[in-house]
XYZ file of C-alpha atoms in Angstrom:
246
model
C 19.979 12.573 -26.261
C 16.390 13.879 -26.039
C 14.174 15.655 -28.581
C 13.001 18.577 -26.437
C 13.578 20.605 -23.304
C 10.345 19.122 -21.962
C 11.786 15.616 -22.349
C 15.002 16.752 -20.640
C 13.031 18.002 -17.626
C 11.199 14.675 -17.378
C 14.438 12.698 -17.667
C 15.943 14.778 -14.887
C 12.838 14.428 -12.725
C 12.113 10.721 -13.136
C 15.523 9.218 -13.920
C 17.692 11.704 -11.984
C 19.890 12.410 -15.014
C 21.677 15.760 -14.585
C 20.708 18.309 -17.228
C 24.389 18.783 -18.083
C 24.522 15.212 -19.358
C 21.585 15.678 -21.737
C 21.767 17.036 -25.282
C 18.637 18.220 -27.077
C 18.489 16.941 -30.656
C 15.404 17.862 -32.713
C 13.510 15.212 -34.637
C 14.884 15.342 -38.174
C 12.694 16.515 -41.048
C 11.227 14.328 -43.770
C 12.068 16.741 -46.570
C 12.930 14.728 -49.670
C 12.266 11.397 -47.947
C 8.906 10.672 -49.598
C 7.742 11.427 -53.143
C 5.973 14.777 -53.450
C 4.890 15.332 -57.030
C 1.099 14.914 -56.903
C -0.917 18.123 -57.147
C -3.634 19.113 -54.686
C -6.278 18.698 -57.382
C -5.119 15.217 -58.404
C -4.773 14.110 -54.791
C -8.354 15.154 -54.039
C -9.653 13.468 -57.149
C -7.856 10.268 -56.113
C -9.502 10.378 -52.671
C -12.918 11.485 -54.007
C -12.805 14.750 -52.045
C -14.394 18.044 -53.151
C -11.932 20.523 -54.630
C -13.447 23.480 -52.756
C -13.714 21.940 -49.267
C -11.491 22.441 -46.235
C -9.869 19.054 -45.620
C -8.553 17.921 -42.239
C -6.201 14.939 -42.006
C -5.270 12.486 -39.286
C -2.535 10.184 -40.590
C -0.622 7.552 -38.649
C -1.059 4.489 -36.492
C -4.476 4.795 -34.840
C -4.203 4.202 -31.107
C -6.457 5.304 -28.211
C -3.918 7.741 -26.703
C -3.833 9.680 -29.985
C -7.364 10.944 -29.358
C -9.075 9.626 -32.486
C -12.439 9.195 -30.715
C -12.348 12.811 -29.552
C -11.426 13.870 -33.092
C -14.402 12.080 -34.629
C -16.814 13.568 -32.092
C -15.370 17.067 -32.474
C -15.544 17.001 -36.263
C -19.174 15.901 -36.245
C -19.957 19.110 -34.353
C -18.408 21.321 -37.033
C -20.700 22.685 -39.707
C -19.548 23.925 -43.085
C -17.861 22.741 -46.236
C -15.207 20.536 -44.623
C -14.134 16.907 -44.618
C -12.057 14.724 -42.307
C -9.736 12.007 -43.612
C -8.475 9.384 -41.156
C -5.703 7.252 -42.638
C -3.610 4.540 -41.044
C -3.655 1.134 -39.440
C -6.131 0.834 -36.586
C -5.166 -1.213 -33.542
C -7.201 -4.420 -33.580
C -8.697 -3.856 -30.129
C -10.322 -0.553 -31.147
C -11.178 -1.228 -34.813
C -14.895 -1.814 -34.184
C -15.098 1.191 -31.865
C -13.584 3.479 -34.494
C -15.809 2.283 -37.339
C -18.911 2.416 -35.131
C -18.011 5.934 -33.992
C -17.765 7.111 -37.597
C -20.876 5.238 -38.678
C -22.338 6.482 -41.948
C -21.230 10.066 -41.468
C -20.687 11.301 -45.028
C -17.894 13.824 -44.409
C -15.542 11.453 -42.563
C -13.429 9.204 -44.784
C -11.598 6.247 -43.230
C -8.633 4.625 -44.994
C -7.679 1.675 -42.834
C -4.319 -0.015 -43.344
C -0.686 0.846 -43.784
C -0.155 3.862 -46.035
C 2.536 3.178 -48.613
C 5.484 5.546 -48.984
C 4.223 6.674 -52.379
C 0.678 7.317 -51.115
C 1.705 9.520 -48.186
C 1.924 12.485 -50.564
C -1.639 11.889 -51.769
C -3.085 12.295 -48.284
C -0.992 15.295 -47.290
C -1.352 17.115 -50.601
C -5.125 16.615 -50.485
C -5.276 18.124 -46.984
C -5.267 21.703 -45.737
C -4.756 20.919 -42.058
C -3.153 18.050 -40.148
C -4.841 17.332 -36.806
C -3.078 15.874 -33.764
C -5.654 15.308 -31.006
C -3.091 13.664 -28.695
C -3.778 13.134 -25.026
C -0.059 12.896 -24.280
C 3.089 12.871 -26.395
C 6.767 13.781 -26.221
C 7.861 13.385 -29.826
C 5.691 13.012 -32.906
C 7.142 11.873 -36.195
C 3.699 12.408 -37.751
C 3.810 16.068 -36.746
C 7.252 16.547 -38.302
C 5.994 14.775 -41.429
C 3.011 17.140 -41.694
C 5.306 20.143 -41.276
C 7.596 18.708 -43.970
C 4.623 18.758 -46.353
C 3.861 22.367 -45.383
C 0.575 21.727 -43.609
C -1.195 23.911 -41.059
C -1.661 22.110 -37.739
C -4.112 21.605 -34.888
C -2.373 20.423 -31.709
C -2.845 20.327 -27.915
C -1.028 22.575 -25.484
C 1.835 20.225 -24.616
C 5.312 21.562 -23.749
C 7.163 19.391 -26.277
C 4.859 20.445 -29.132
C 5.041 24.117 -28.196
C 8.819 23.897 -28.621
C 8.463 22.444 -32.110
C 5.666 24.479 -33.694
C 5.825 28.148 -34.721
C 2.886 30.066 -33.306
C 1.723 31.137 -36.778
C 1.471 27.547 -37.987
C -0.798 26.052 -35.343
C -4.153 26.449 -33.659
C -3.832 25.170 -30.109
C -6.467 23.471 -27.986
C -6.756 22.427 -24.366
C -7.194 18.649 -24.247
C -9.068 19.037 -20.950
C -11.681 21.264 -22.586
C -14.741 19.552 -23.979
C -14.977 21.939 -26.943
C -11.321 22.930 -27.382
C -10.551 20.632 -30.309
C -13.723 21.599 -32.166
C -12.986 25.303 -31.688
C -9.387 24.997 -32.873
C -10.438 23.120 -36.014
C -13.208 25.627 -36.685
C -10.692 28.481 -36.718
C -8.999 26.876 -39.728
C -12.263 27.178 -41.662
C -11.525 30.915 -41.750
C -7.782 31.373 -41.232
C -5.241 31.089 -44.047
C -3.892 27.536 -43.974
C -1.400 28.036 -46.822
C 0.440 30.814 -44.984
C 0.449 28.781 -41.782
C 1.804 25.747 -43.608
C 4.624 27.871 -45.040
C 5.651 28.834 -41.492
C 5.773 25.169 -40.481
C 7.785 24.250 -43.554
C 10.296 27.003 -42.792
C 10.661 25.727 -39.228
C 11.241 22.121 -40.251
C 13.953 23.112 -42.745
C 16.178 23.871 -39.764
C 16.061 20.224 -38.662
C 18.215 18.872 -41.461
C 20.031 15.609 -40.868
C 23.500 17.014 -41.592
C 23.190 19.521 -38.748
C 21.692 16.876 -36.470
C 24.556 14.469 -37.198
C 27.090 17.242 -36.465
C 25.415 18.022 -33.125
C 25.370 14.330 -32.187
C 29.074 13.946 -32.984
C 30.009 17.098 -31.073
C 28.005 15.963 -28.040
C 29.585 12.524 -28.181
C 33.100 14.001 -28.417
C 32.356 16.315 -25.506
C 31.160 13.367 -23.432
C 34.350 11.440 -24.201
C 36.548 14.409 -23.244
C 34.674 14.866 -19.976
C 35.094 11.180 -19.195
C 38.852 11.390 -19.821
C 39.168 14.512 -17.639
C 37.262 12.860 -14.794
C 39.551 9.856 -15.048
C 42.623 12.114 -14.822
C 41.274 13.832 -11.709
C 40.404 10.580 -9.979
C 42.894 9.901 -7.128
C 45.221 7.046 -7.843
C 45.069 4.175 -5.392
C 48.117 2.254 -4.328
C 48.190 -1.295 -5.633
C 47.496 -3.879 -2.992
C 50.568 -5.738 -1.790
C 50.531 -9.403 -2.413
C 50.748 -11.514 0.686
C 53.824 -13.702 0.703
C 53.888 -16.971 2.492
C 56.658 -17.135 5.139
């Protein structure tokens, strides 16, 4: 099983697994998994964020490959009534680098540490846009989580993400471009984030766990049937005769 056609191509290329043996199963949604009863206003009050600002969110384990340094630099270049919230546990080896990079910048708010299940809703409901400045990725649970909370998205042009996100719900950027992330985020200062988030929520509703379980079972049954058929077609070999002592 793989989560995307892009992953299937890589599996075929690097592990020589025939495409016919691979089944694409989408990452299941998080709808109904976490509490979601805090209003936007209350969430912003809890996080000390202005009610009238555009709020960008990066939530999840903070690792170098996720592009957090590029995100900080890009946001500092954006003018206007906007704030960036970075929430999650920072890897120990980059903690000082992250805090130094942020410095005393007043519109970047760092919440270091594991985010509890109940607090996840506070961060997403306070935000307008979830940002994913990844350098490389195949599957992102954080992205599916953001879509499950109906958030607009900023993401890089990566084949696996393009399969998951509806065009109306995302502003793409080229990770090789020095200004691409900044430009994509800036577009959300003007564009309607609520409408975009609704598109993402509609898309993620299709990835319900009942349908996913059914697809997994059907693929497993198909694999078993194919294995039985191959066994039937396999030529039977004559049993070796035992040597008898004279």
